[in-house]
């Protein structure tokens, strides 16, 4: 499993399938909403929305399985340590399935606790609970999928990852329609559809992984599985992933605070923020294509103990990230008002959203730096720096939001822009130390292979 060439052509070839796959993620949410919205009542639609928030908070807290596995797999690939590449797949899948089973077993405690925090009316909580209970059936598959797709990203197998995402998204859409429209299962049917799609995606992913490993790789794994779980390797994996988990939870708190800040201002500002955040989410998902590519290329450079490749990987992915960020900024500035007019007919929401478009337009350009730095530090498996930067930027953001409350919706968005500056600054502060460690060869987990 050799490293990939480090050229602009190869960077783009690796990034575009990720961008396409990421762009398809919001489509599934749109279909979920449309399916239940056209057949259920308002309470069921609100219940799916609330339930999705609960699932995202719980499941994505384990997103470290995707990020940590990507960095460590890339480093092993860069060091040409095929045995460790295979070990990372087995370790990641084992951890994901085990943690998913724990989540499934703990749902009797987690679900009531989540709805106690995100309190809704009994009319909304009932379908939301049905949706969440159904989604928990897919918890082991969802977390196993995180590890599997992280492994593919680490190897630079972005087309295989795209195929896997397409399978999951198509299955999700088809099963949602089947369970809701044909079997009239409402919010629970949407949850069942997604849970089944996660198991289908996991099974498909295992077949793809077997193809990537090839027959020689599968044979080489026989009799060595126990060695893949050596104490030192497991300690390192969980140490890196524990820090990334704290980082992820801190950022989830940041975005939950932002949502609550909009809700505090009333219905029209909250609806305006929801409409505008679709633009932000789409830009972030697409630009993540270059951040994920940076994870892989930086990890491979570190595995190969090459400072030159490390810096070149950053420069090439940075060029693409900056260019894409500028495109999104200009596109939102030009098309933001027509987009708002298309998304809502409410004059109050239109007015509130229209006044905030300049903030939304600049956000992708500001986000380029922290998103790319995230990719660099994930590829370098620098969990402690990621954790500290996320904690610091979240604390600073909350303080800034509190200070800017007199400015209403403008203050809410100014604080969000500041949060991206804080993340960039905090990770940038750690970068010189990372570069020194790369120069001394202290980051790589493996010696350079033959």
Tab-separated table of C-alpha atoms in Angstrom:
chain	number	residue	atom	x	y	z
A	1	UNK	CA	0.000	0.000	0.000
A	2	UNK	CA	2.301	2.723	-1.270
A	3	UNK	CA	1.933	6.457	-0.737
A	4	UNK	CA	0.266	8.621	-3.374
A	5	UNK	CA	2.102	11.118	-5.606
A	6	UNK	CA	2.058	14.649	-4.230
A	7	UNK	CA	0.961	16.887	-7.106
A	8	UNK	CA	-1.873	19.335	-7.745
A	9	UNK	CA	-3.476	16.844	-10.102
A	10	UNK	CA	-3.398	14.037	-7.533
A	11	UNK	CA	-4.623	16.337	-4.751
A	12	UNK	CA	-7.651	17.365	-6.801
A	13	UNK	CA	-8.253	13.776	-7.933
A	14	UNK	CA	-8.388	12.751	-4.285
A	15	UNK	CA	-10.461	15.729	-3.128
A	16	UNK	CA	-13.290	15.869	-5.672
A	17	UNK	CA	-14.917	12.528	-4.726
A	18	UNK	CA	-14.864	13.623	-1.080
A	19	UNK	CA	-16.443	16.954	-2.025
A	20	UNK	CA	-19.149	15.194	-4.033
A	21	UNK	CA	-19.829	12.723	-1.252
A	22	UNK	CA	-19.973	15.482	1.349
A	23	UNK	CA	-22.287	17.568	-0.826
A	24	UNK	CA	-24.729	14.640	-0.872
A	25	UNK	CA	-25.038	14.636	2.936
A	26	UNK	CA	-27.432	17.637	3.136
A	27	UNK	CA	-29.545	15.991	0.397
A	28	UNK	CA	-30.443	13.125	2.724
A	29	UNK	CA	-31.629	15.554	5.394
A	30	UNK	CA	-33.703	17.360	2.783
A	31	UNK	CA	-35.335	14.099	1.665
A	32	UNK	CA	-35.981	13.034	5.273
A	33	UNK	CA	-37.748	16.344	5.860
A	34	UNK	CA	-39.691	16.195	2.600
A	35	UNK	CA	-40.857	12.589	3.128
A	36	UNK	CA	-42.224	13.166	6.607
A	37	UNK	CA	-43.335	16.709	5.836
A	38	UNK	CA	-45.585	15.609	2.972
A	39	UNK	CA	-47.188	12.725	4.853
A	40	UNK	CA	-47.107	13.537	8.564
A	41	UNK	CA	-48.371	16.387	10.670
A	42	UNK	CA	-46.353	19.329	11.971
A	43	UNK	CA	-45.619	17.554	15.258
A	44	UNK	CA	-44.035	14.597	13.469
A	45	UNK	CA	-41.912	16.905	11.327
A	46	UNK	CA	-40.773	18.819	14.414
A	47	UNK	CA	-40.181	15.500	16.173
A	48	UNK	CA	-37.827	14.296	13.423
A	49	UNK	CA	-35.966	17.628	13.599
A	50	UNK	CA	-35.601	17.395	17.382
A	51	UNK	CA	-34.691	13.716	17.228
A	52	UNK	CA	-32.034	14.380	14.592
A	53	UNK	CA	-30.480	16.964	16.918
A	54	UNK	CA	-30.321	14.381	19.707
A	55	UNK	CA	-28.765	11.745	17.434
A	56	UNK	CA	-26.181	14.176	16.056
A	57	UNK	CA	-25.136	15.214	19.563
A	58	UNK	CA	-24.770	11.608	20.753
A	59	UNK	CA	-23.419	9.841	17.663
A	60	UNK	CA	-21.080	12.549	16.415
A	61	UNK	CA	-19.467	12.732	19.854
A	62	UNK	CA	-17.768	9.549	18.613
A	63	UNK	CA	-16.620	11.192	15.382
A	64	UNK	CA	-13.060	10.693	16.636
A	65	UNK	CA	-13.349	7.200	15.183
A	66	UNK	CA	-13.307	8.778	11.719
A	67	UNK	CA	-10.669	11.427	12.415
A	68	UNK	CA	-8.243	9.452	14.565
A	69	UNK	CA	-8.294	6.430	12.270
A	70	UNK	CA	-7.609	8.636	9.234
A	71	UNK	CA	-4.440	10.165	10.697
A	72	UNK	CA	-2.998	6.950	12.067
A	73	UNK	CA	-3.777	4.989	8.896
A	74	UNK	CA	-2.183	7.684	6.728
A	75	UNK	CA	0.969	7.650	8.850
A	76	UNK	CA	1.201	3.860	8.577
A	77	UNK	CA	0.710	4.073	4.797
A	78	UNK	CA	3.394	6.761	4.529
A	79	UNK	CA	5.788	4.531	6.457
A	80	UNK	CA	4.853	1.624	4.124
A	81	UNK	CA	3.835	-0.419	7.160
A	82	UNK	CA	1.149	-2.567	5.528
A	83	UNK	CA	0.703	-4.654	8.653
A	84	UNK	CA	-0.181	-1.557	10.681
A	85	UNK	CA	-2.563	-0.368	7.954
A	86	UNK	CA	-4.453	-3.643	8.277
A	87	UNK	CA	-4.308	-3.403	12.058
A	88	UNK	CA	-5.869	0.078	12.011
A	89	UNK	CA	-8.855	-1.261	10.072
A	90	UNK	CA	-9.418	-4.066	12.571
A	91	UNK	CA	-8.887	-1.847	15.621
A	92	UNK	CA	-11.170	0.882	14.285
A	93	UNK	CA	-13.982	-1.504	13.392
A	94	UNK	CA	-13.715	-3.293	16.742
A	95	UNK	CA	-13.833	0.001	18.641
A	96	UNK	CA	-16.736	1.329	16.584
A	97	UNK	CA	-18.858	-1.803	16.929
A	98	UNK	CA	-18.111	-2.114	20.655
A	99	UNK	CA	-18.910	1.531	21.403
A	100	UNK	CA	-22.054	1.268	19.275
A	101	UNK	CA	-23.235	-1.700	21.315
A	102	UNK	CA	-22.598	0.293	24.489
A	103	UNK	CA	-24.704	3.156	23.107
A	104	UNK	CA	-27.481	0.748	22.181
A	105	UNK	CA	-27.451	-0.757	25.669
A	106	UNK	CA	-27.378	2.687	27.330
A	107	UNK	CA	-30.247	4.190	25.355
A	108	UNK	CA	-32.689	3.750	28.236
A	109	UNK	CA	-30.601	6.335	30.120
A	110	UNK	CA	-29.384	8.472	27.219
A	111	UNK	CA	-32.711	9.169	25.512
A	112	UNK	CA	-34.575	10.527	28.577
A	113	UNK	CA	-31.505	12.566	29.544
A	114	UNK	CA	-31.264	14.087	26.067
A	115	UNK	CA	-34.906	15.098	25.988
A	116	UNK	CA	-34.628	16.534	29.486
A	117	UNK	CA	-31.936	18.901	28.183
A	118	UNK	CA	-33.660	19.657	24.860
A	119	UNK	CA	-37.127	19.969	26.307
A	120	UNK	CA	-39.984	20.076	23.835
A	121	UNK	CA	-43.718	19.722	24.168
A	122	UNK	CA	-45.178	16.232	24.764
A	123	UNK	CA	-46.699	16.417	21.268
A	124	UNK	CA	-43.204	16.797	19.735
A	125	UNK	CA	-41.310	14.555	22.152
A	126	UNK	CA	-43.433	11.495	21.313
A	127	UNK	CA	-42.479	11.221	17.604
A	128	UNK	CA	-38.959	12.425	18.416
A	129	UNK	CA	-38.538	9.538	20.855
A	130	UNK	CA	-39.809	7.070	18.238
A	131	UNK	CA	-37.276	8.403	15.730
A	132	UNK	CA	-34.361	8.257	18.193
A	133	UNK	CA	-35.220	4.734	19.395
A	134	UNK	CA	-35.234	3.520	15.795
A	135	UNK	CA	-31.930	5.246	15.040
A	136	UNK	CA	-30.242	3.551	18.007
A	137	UNK	CA	-30.732	0.222	16.228
A	138	UNK	CA	-28.065	1.417	13.819
A	139	UNK	CA	-25.620	2.687	16.470
A	140	UNK	CA	-23.003	-0.094	16.054
A	141	UNK	CA	-23.152	0.221	12.261
A	142	UNK	CA	-22.932	4.036	12.380
A	143	UNK	CA	-19.811	4.020	14.566
A	144	UNK	CA	-18.257	1.156	12.611
A	145	UNK	CA	-18.919	3.172	9.454
A	146	UNK	CA	-17.035	6.151	10.947
A	147	UNK	CA	-13.944	3.977	11.425
A	148	UNK	CA	-14.244	2.330	8.019
A	149	UNK	CA	-14.565	5.550	6.049
A	150	UNK	CA	-11.762	7.100	8.117
A	151	UNK	CA	-9.536	4.190	7.098
A	152	UNK	CA	-10.369	4.738	3.428
A	153	UNK	CA	-9.659	8.468	3.740
A	154	UNK	CA	-6.332	7.679	5.399
A	155	UNK	CA	-5.313	5.571	2.409
A	156	UNK	CA	-6.433	8.277	-0.013
A	157	UNK	CA	-9.158	5.965	-1.366
A	158	UNK	CA	-11.624	8.800	-1.821
A	159	UNK	CA	-13.465	7.197	-4.750
A	160	UNK	CA	-14.140	4.092	-2.684
A	161	UNK	CA	-15.349	6.348	0.135
A	162	UNK	CA	-17.619	8.175	-2.319
A	163	UNK	CA	-19.090	4.863	-3.515
A	164	UNK	CA	-19.758	3.920	0.100
A	165	UNK	CA	-21.479	7.240	0.851
A	166	UNK	CA	-23.602	6.960	-2.278
A	167	UNK	CA	-24.730	3.454	-1.253
A	168	UNK	CA	-25.730	4.691	2.201
A	169	UNK	CA	-27.512	7.805	0.926
A	170	UNK	CA	-29.457	5.990	-1.805
A	171	UNK	CA	-30.448	3.227	0.619
A	172	UNK	CA	-31.487	5.821	3.181
A	173	UNK	CA	-33.715	7.674	0.729
A	174	UNK	CA	-35.302	4.503	-0.656
A	175	UNK	CA	-35.983	3.017	2.779
A	176	UNK	CA	-37.397	6.294	4.113
A	177	UNK	CA	-39.906	6.325	1.264
A	178	UNK	CA	-40.728	2.641	1.836
A	179	UNK	CA	-41.259	2.858	5.599
A	180	UNK	CA	-43.053	6.212	5.624
A	181	UNK	CA	-45.074	6.274	2.415
A	182	UNK	CA	-45.788	2.551	2.005
A	183	UNK	CA	-45.953	1.345	5.608
A	184	UNK	CA	-47.121	4.680	7.075
A	185	UNK	CA	-44.680	4.455	9.999
A	186	UNK	CA	-44.177	8.204	10.431
A	187	UNK	CA	-41.150	9.448	12.374
A	188	UNK	CA	-40.228	5.922	13.470
A	189	UNK	CA	-40.094	4.916	9.805
A	190	UNK	CA	-37.553	7.660	9.037
A	191	UNK	CA	-35.419	6.356	11.906
A	192	UNK	CA	-35.704	2.746	10.724
A	193	UNK	CA	-34.768	3.778	7.190
A	194	UNK	CA	-31.576	5.479	8.301
A	195	UNK	CA	-30.622	2.680	10.723
A	196	UNK	CA	-31.054	0.029	8.016
A	197	UNK	CA	-29.058	2.147	5.567
A	198	UNK	CA	-26.205	2.313	8.087
A	199	UNK	CA	-26.057	-1.486	8.307
A	200	UNK	CA	-26.163	-1.761	4.494
A	201	UNK	CA	-23.336	0.769	4.251
A	202	UNK	CA	-21.249	-1.106	6.822
A	203	UNK	CA	-21.673	-4.411	4.961
A	204	UNK	CA	-20.798	-2.710	1.668
A	205	UNK	CA	-17.803	-1.059	3.304
A	206	UNK	CA	-16.459	-4.372	4.539
A	207	UNK	CA	-16.635	-5.711	0.981
A	208	UNK	CA	-14.808	-2.605	-0.292
A	209	UNK	CA	-12.151	-2.949	2.429
A	210	UNK	CA	-11.585	-6.590	1.454
A	211	UNK	CA	-11.107	-5.487	-2.144
A	212	UNK	CA	-8.646	-2.754	-1.096
A	213	UNK	CA	-6.639	-5.236	0.985
A	214	UNK	CA	-6.663	-7.818	-1.793
A	215	UNK	CA	-6.272	-11.532	-1.361
A	216	UNK	CA	-2.624	-11.280	-0.175
A	217	UNK	CA	-3.630	-8.744	2.468
A	218	UNK	CA	-6.503	-10.872	3.694
A	219	UNK	CA	-4.213	-13.902	3.900
A	220	UNK	CA	-1.597	-11.864	5.775
A	221	UNK	CA	-4.184	-11.032	8.446
A	222	UNK	CA	-4.830	-14.672	9.336
A	223	UNK	CA	-3.415	-15.594	12.690
A	224	UNK	CA	-2.329	-12.004	13.419
A	225	UNK	CA	-5.562	-10.485	14.667
A	226	UNK	CA	-4.570	-10.866	18.325
A	227	UNK	CA	-1.335	-8.998	17.673
A	228	UNK	CA	-3.313	-6.081	16.242
A	229	UNK	CA	-4.613	-5.397	19.754
A	230	UNK	CA	-1.211	-5.013	21.425
A	231	UNK	CA	-1.430	-2.919	24.593
A	232	UNK	CA	0.867	-0.113	23.397
A	233	UNK	CA	-0.987	0.316	20.104
A	234	UNK	CA	-4.386	0.353	21.807
A	235	UNK	CA	-3.198	2.902	24.386
A	236	UNK	CA	-1.973	5.216	21.634
A	237	UNK	CA	-5.203	4.899	19.668
A	238	UNK	CA	-7.394	5.681	22.660
A	239	UNK	CA	-5.130	8.512	23.854
A	240	UNK	CA	-5.362	10.273	20.484
A	241	UNK	CA	-9.068	9.565	20.150
A	242	UNK	CA	-9.915	10.708	23.685
A	243	UNK	CA	-8.451	14.137	22.938
A	244	UNK	CA	-10.287	14.326	19.605
A	245	UNK	CA	-13.531	13.336	21.355
A	246	UNK	CA	-13.167	16.246	23.791
A	247	UNK	CA	-12.431	18.524	20.808
A	248	UNK	CA	-15.560	17.319	19.011
A	249	UNK	CA	-17.807	17.759	22.045
A	250	UNK	CA	-16.445	21.287	22.572
A	251	UNK	CA	-17.322	22.223	18.989
A	252	UNK	CA	-20.771	20.627	19.342
A	253	UNK	CA	-21.321	22.840	22.378
A	254	UNK	CA	-20.229	25.860	20.318
A	255	UNK	CA	-22.749	25.218	17.542
A	256	UNK	CA	-25.518	24.307	19.995
A	257	UNK	CA	-24.879	27.630	21.761
A	258	UNK	CA	-25.178	29.393	18.395
A	259	UNK	CA	-28.539	27.700	17.739
A	260	UNK	CA	-29.789	28.701	21.178
A	261	UNK	CA	-28.575	32.270	20.631
A	262	UNK	CA	-30.796	32.484	17.547
A	263	UNK	CA	-33.751	30.953	19.363
A	264	UNK	CA	-33.402	33.581	22.074
A	265	UNK	CA	-34.182	36.340	19.535
A	266	UNK	CA	-37.564	34.971	18.430
A	267	UNK	CA	-39.170	32.941	15.665
A	268	UNK	CA	-38.193	35.080	12.646
A	269	UNK	CA	-34.473	35.385	13.544
A	270	UNK	CA	-34.339	31.676	14.396
A	271	UNK	CA	-35.893	30.749	11.055
A	272	UNK	CA	-33.529	33.154	9.272
A	273	UNK	CA	-30.519	31.544	10.947
A	274	UNK	CA	-31.755	28.092	9.949
A	275	UNK	CA	-32.076	29.150	6.298
A	276	UNK	CA	-28.647	30.789	6.277
A	277	UNK	CA	-26.899	27.915	8.063
A	278	UNK	CA	-27.811	25.647	5.144
A	279	UNK	CA	-25.416	27.739	3.044
A	280	UNK	CA	-22.727	27.524	5.716
A	281	UNK	CA	-23.179	23.767	6.096
A	282	UNK	CA	-23.007	23.184	2.353
A	283	UNK	CA	-19.825	25.269	2.042
A	284	UNK	CA	-18.246	23.480	5.014
A	285	UNK	CA	-19.141	20.023	3.690
A	286	UNK	CA	-17.647	20.770	0.265
A	287	UNK	CA	-14.502	22.503	1.563
A	288	UNK	CA	-13.967	19.531	3.874
A	289	UNK	CA	-12.882	17.711	0.721
A	290	UNK	CA	-9.555	19.533	0.863
A	291	UNK	CA	-9.324	19.302	4.670
A	292	UNK	CA	-9.830	15.516	4.514
A	293	UNK	CA	-7.238	15.323	1.746
A	294	UNK	CA	-4.843	17.272	3.981
A	295	UNK	CA	-5.413	14.708	6.741
A	296	UNK	CA	-4.320	11.912	4.441
A	297	UNK	CA	-1.390	13.699	2.784
A	298	UNK	CA	-0.004	15.178	6.008
A	299	UNK	CA	-0.252	11.779	7.715
A	300	UNK	CA	1.580	10.088	4.840
A	301	UNK	CA	4.310	12.748	4.883
A	302	UNK	CA	4.789	12.272	8.617
A	303	UNK	CA	4.821	8.488	8.223
A	304	UNK	CA	7.539	8.903	5.599
A	305	UNK	CA	9.446	11.264	7.959
A	306	UNK	CA	9.579	13.894	5.198
A	307	UNK	CA	9.470	17.569	6.220
A	308	UNK	CA	9.475	18.566	2.532
A	309	UNK	CA	6.403	16.462	1.766
A	310	UNK	CA	4.709	17.740	4.934
A	311	UNK	CA	5.102	21.381	3.851
A	312	UNK	CA	4.212	20.610	0.236
A	313	UNK	CA	1.025	18.811	1.297
A	314	UNK	CA	0.002	21.870	3.315
A	315	UNK	CA	0.818	24.267	0.468
A	316	UNK	CA	-1.081	22.332	-2.209
A	317	UNK	CA	-4.192	21.648	-0.130
A	318	UNK	CA	-4.033	25.235	1.126
A	319	UNK	CA	-4.050	26.622	-2.417
A	320	UNK	CA	-7.164	24.651	-3.317
A	321	UNK	CA	-8.866	25.505	-0.004
A	322	UNK	CA	-8.268	29.219	-0.411
A	323	UNK	CA	-9.502	29.198	-4.008
A	324	UNK	CA	-12.654	27.276	-3.097
A	325	UNK	CA	-13.302	29.548	-0.118
A	326	UNK	CA	-13.130	32.612	-2.349
A	327	UNK	CA	-15.555	31.017	-4.822
A	328	UNK	CA	-18.076	30.333	-2.056
A	329	UNK	CA	-17.713	33.848	-0.645
A	330	UNK	CA	-18.438	35.486	-3.999
A	331	UNK	CA	-21.251	33.032	-4.777
A	332	UNK	CA	-23.041	33.695	-1.491
A	333	UNK	CA	-22.560	37.456	-1.834
A	334	UNK	CA	-24.106	37.394	-5.316
A	335	UNK	CA	-26.800	34.725	-4.873
A	336	UNK	CA	-27.620	35.038	-1.171
A	337	UNK	CA	-30.681	37.272	-1.621
A	338	UNK	CA	-32.304	35.157	-4.384
A	339	UNK	CA	-31.567	32.040	-2.316
A	340	UNK	CA	-33.390	33.485	0.706
A	341	UNK	CA	-36.332	34.513	-1.480
A	342	UNK	CA	-36.556	30.962	-2.834
A	343	UNK	CA	-36.317	29.303	0.581
A	344	UNK	CA	-38.997	31.310	2.398
A	345	UNK	CA	-42.087	33.357	1.598
A	346	UNK	CA	-42.300	34.960	5.043
A	347	UNK	CA	-41.439	38.681	4.728
A	348	UNK	CA	-40.078	38.880	8.278
A	349	UNK	CA	-37.762	35.916	7.756
A	350	UNK	CA	-36.655	37.294	4.390
A	351	UNK	CA	-35.809	40.655	5.930
A	352	UNK	CA	-33.965	39.112	8.876
A	353	UNK	CA	-31.946	36.761	6.672
A	354	UNK	CA	-31.205	39.392	4.045
A	355	UNK	CA	-29.594	41.669	6.605
A	356	UNK	CA	-27.203	38.871	7.654
A	357	UNK	CA	-26.006	37.722	4.220
A	358	UNK	CA	-22.697	39.693	4.426
A	359	UNK	CA	-21.712	37.705	7.539
A	360	UNK	CA	-22.597	34.404	5.859
A	361	UNK	CA	-20.674	35.367	2.716
A	362	UNK	CA	-17.413	35.997	4.549
A	363	UNK	CA	-17.650	32.885	6.705
A	364	UNK	CA	-16.354	30.344	4.107
A	365	UNK	CA	-13.268	32.486	3.525
A	366	UNK	CA	-12.655	32.793	7.277
A	367	UNK	CA	-13.360	29.084	7.723
A	368	UNK	CA	-10.695	27.992	5.232
A	369	UNK	CA	-7.869	28.387	7.755
A	370	UNK	CA	-9.363	26.533	10.759
A	371	UNK	CA	-10.828	23.787	8.552
A	372	UNK	CA	-7.458	23.204	6.871
A	373	UNK	CA	-5.581	23.377	10.168
A	374	UNK	CA	-8.000	20.793	11.574
A	375	UNK	CA	-7.012	18.507	8.697
A	376	UNK	CA	-3.297	19.108	9.282
A	377	UNK	CA	-3.451	18.362	13.003
A	378	UNK	CA	-5.745	15.352	12.530
A	379	UNK	CA	-3.344	13.923	9.942
A	380	UNK	CA	-0.500	14.505	12.384
A	381	UNK	CA	-2.590	12.830	15.159
A	382	UNK	CA	-2.027	15.848	17.412
A	383	UNK	CA	-5.096	15.264	19.544
A	384	UNK	CA	-3.903	17.389	22.459
A	385	UNK	CA	-3.477	20.501	20.294
A	386	UNK	CA	-6.905	19.929	18.717
A	387	UNK	CA	-8.462	19.508	22.151
A	388	UNK	CA	-6.862	22.618	23.634
A	389	UNK	CA	-7.686	24.767	20.606
A	390	UNK	CA	-11.336	23.683	20.611
A	391	UNK	CA	-11.747	24.284	24.344
A	392	UNK	CA	-10.122	27.721	24.126
A	393	UNK	CA	-12.046	28.848	21.048
A	394	UNK	CA	-15.388	27.625	22.459
A	395	UNK	CA	-14.823	29.477	25.741
A	396	UNK	CA	-13.790	32.645	23.900
A	397	UNK	CA	-16.777	32.353	21.573
A	398	UNK	CA	-19.264	32.056	24.442
A	399	UNK	CA	-17.711	35.097	26.126
A	400	UNK	CA	-17.880	37.057	22.873
A	401	UNK	CA	-21.510	36.111	22.287
A	402	UNK	CA	-22.444	37.272	25.772
A	403	UNK	CA	-20.711	40.618	25.209
A	404	UNK	CA	-22.384	41.135	21.804
A	405	UNK	CA	-25.934	40.334	22.922
A	406	UNK	CA	-26.992	44.017	22.815
A	407	UNK	CA	-26.438	43.908	19.034
A	408	UNK	CA	-29.101	41.216	18.478
A	409	UNK	CA	-28.790	39.014	15.399
A	410	UNK	CA	-25.766	40.958	14.171
A	411	UNK	CA	-24.023	40.179	17.458
A	412	UNK	CA	-24.875	36.484	17.132
A	413	UNK	CA	-23.206	36.274	13.704
A	414	UNK	CA	-20.249	38.476	14.651
A	415	UNK	CA	-19.574	36.084	17.527
A	416	UNK	CA	-19.723	33.122	15.125
A	417	UNK	CA	-17.221	34.796	12.783
A	418	UNK	CA	-14.997	35.444	15.800
A	419	UNK	CA	-15.207	31.749	16.715
A	420	UNK	CA	-13.558	30.832	13.415
A	421	UNK	CA	-10.836	33.403	14.028
A	422	UNK	CA	-10.287	31.979	17.509
A	423	UNK	CA	-10.000	28.412	16.147
A	424	UNK	CA	-7.530	29.514	13.488
A	425	UNK	CA	-5.475	31.446	16.022
A	426	UNK	CA	-5.428	28.654	18.589
A	427	UNK	CA	-4.340	25.995	16.089
A	428	UNK	CA	-1.916	28.426	14.434
A	429	UNK	CA	-0.291	28.987	17.815
A	430	UNK	CA	0.432	25.239	18.019
A	431	UNK	CA	1.728	24.974	14.436
A	432	UNK	CA	5.384	26.077	15.012
A	433	UNK	CA	5.758	23.394	17.692
A	434	UNK	CA	4.297	20.809	15.310
A	435	UNK	CA	6.743	21.838	12.576
A	436	UNK	CA	9.681	21.523	14.974
A	437	UNK	CA	8.518	18.038	15.969
A	438	UNK	CA	8.224	17.039	12.313
A	439	UNK	CA	11.764	18.305	11.666
A	440	UNK	CA	13.070	16.212	14.570
A	441	UNK	CA	11.058	13.168	13.463
A	442	UNK	CA	9.149	13.036	16.766
A	443	UNK	CA	5.656	12.783	15.301
A	444	UNK	CA	5.859	9.646	13.161
A	445	UNK	CA	4.612	6.506	14.849
A	446	UNK	CA	6.684	4.219	12.580
A	447	UNK	CA	10.161	4.232	11.099
A	448	UNK	CA	10.438	4.774	7.358
A	449	UNK	CA	9.806	1.526	5.518
A	450	UNK	CA	12.094	-0.028	2.906
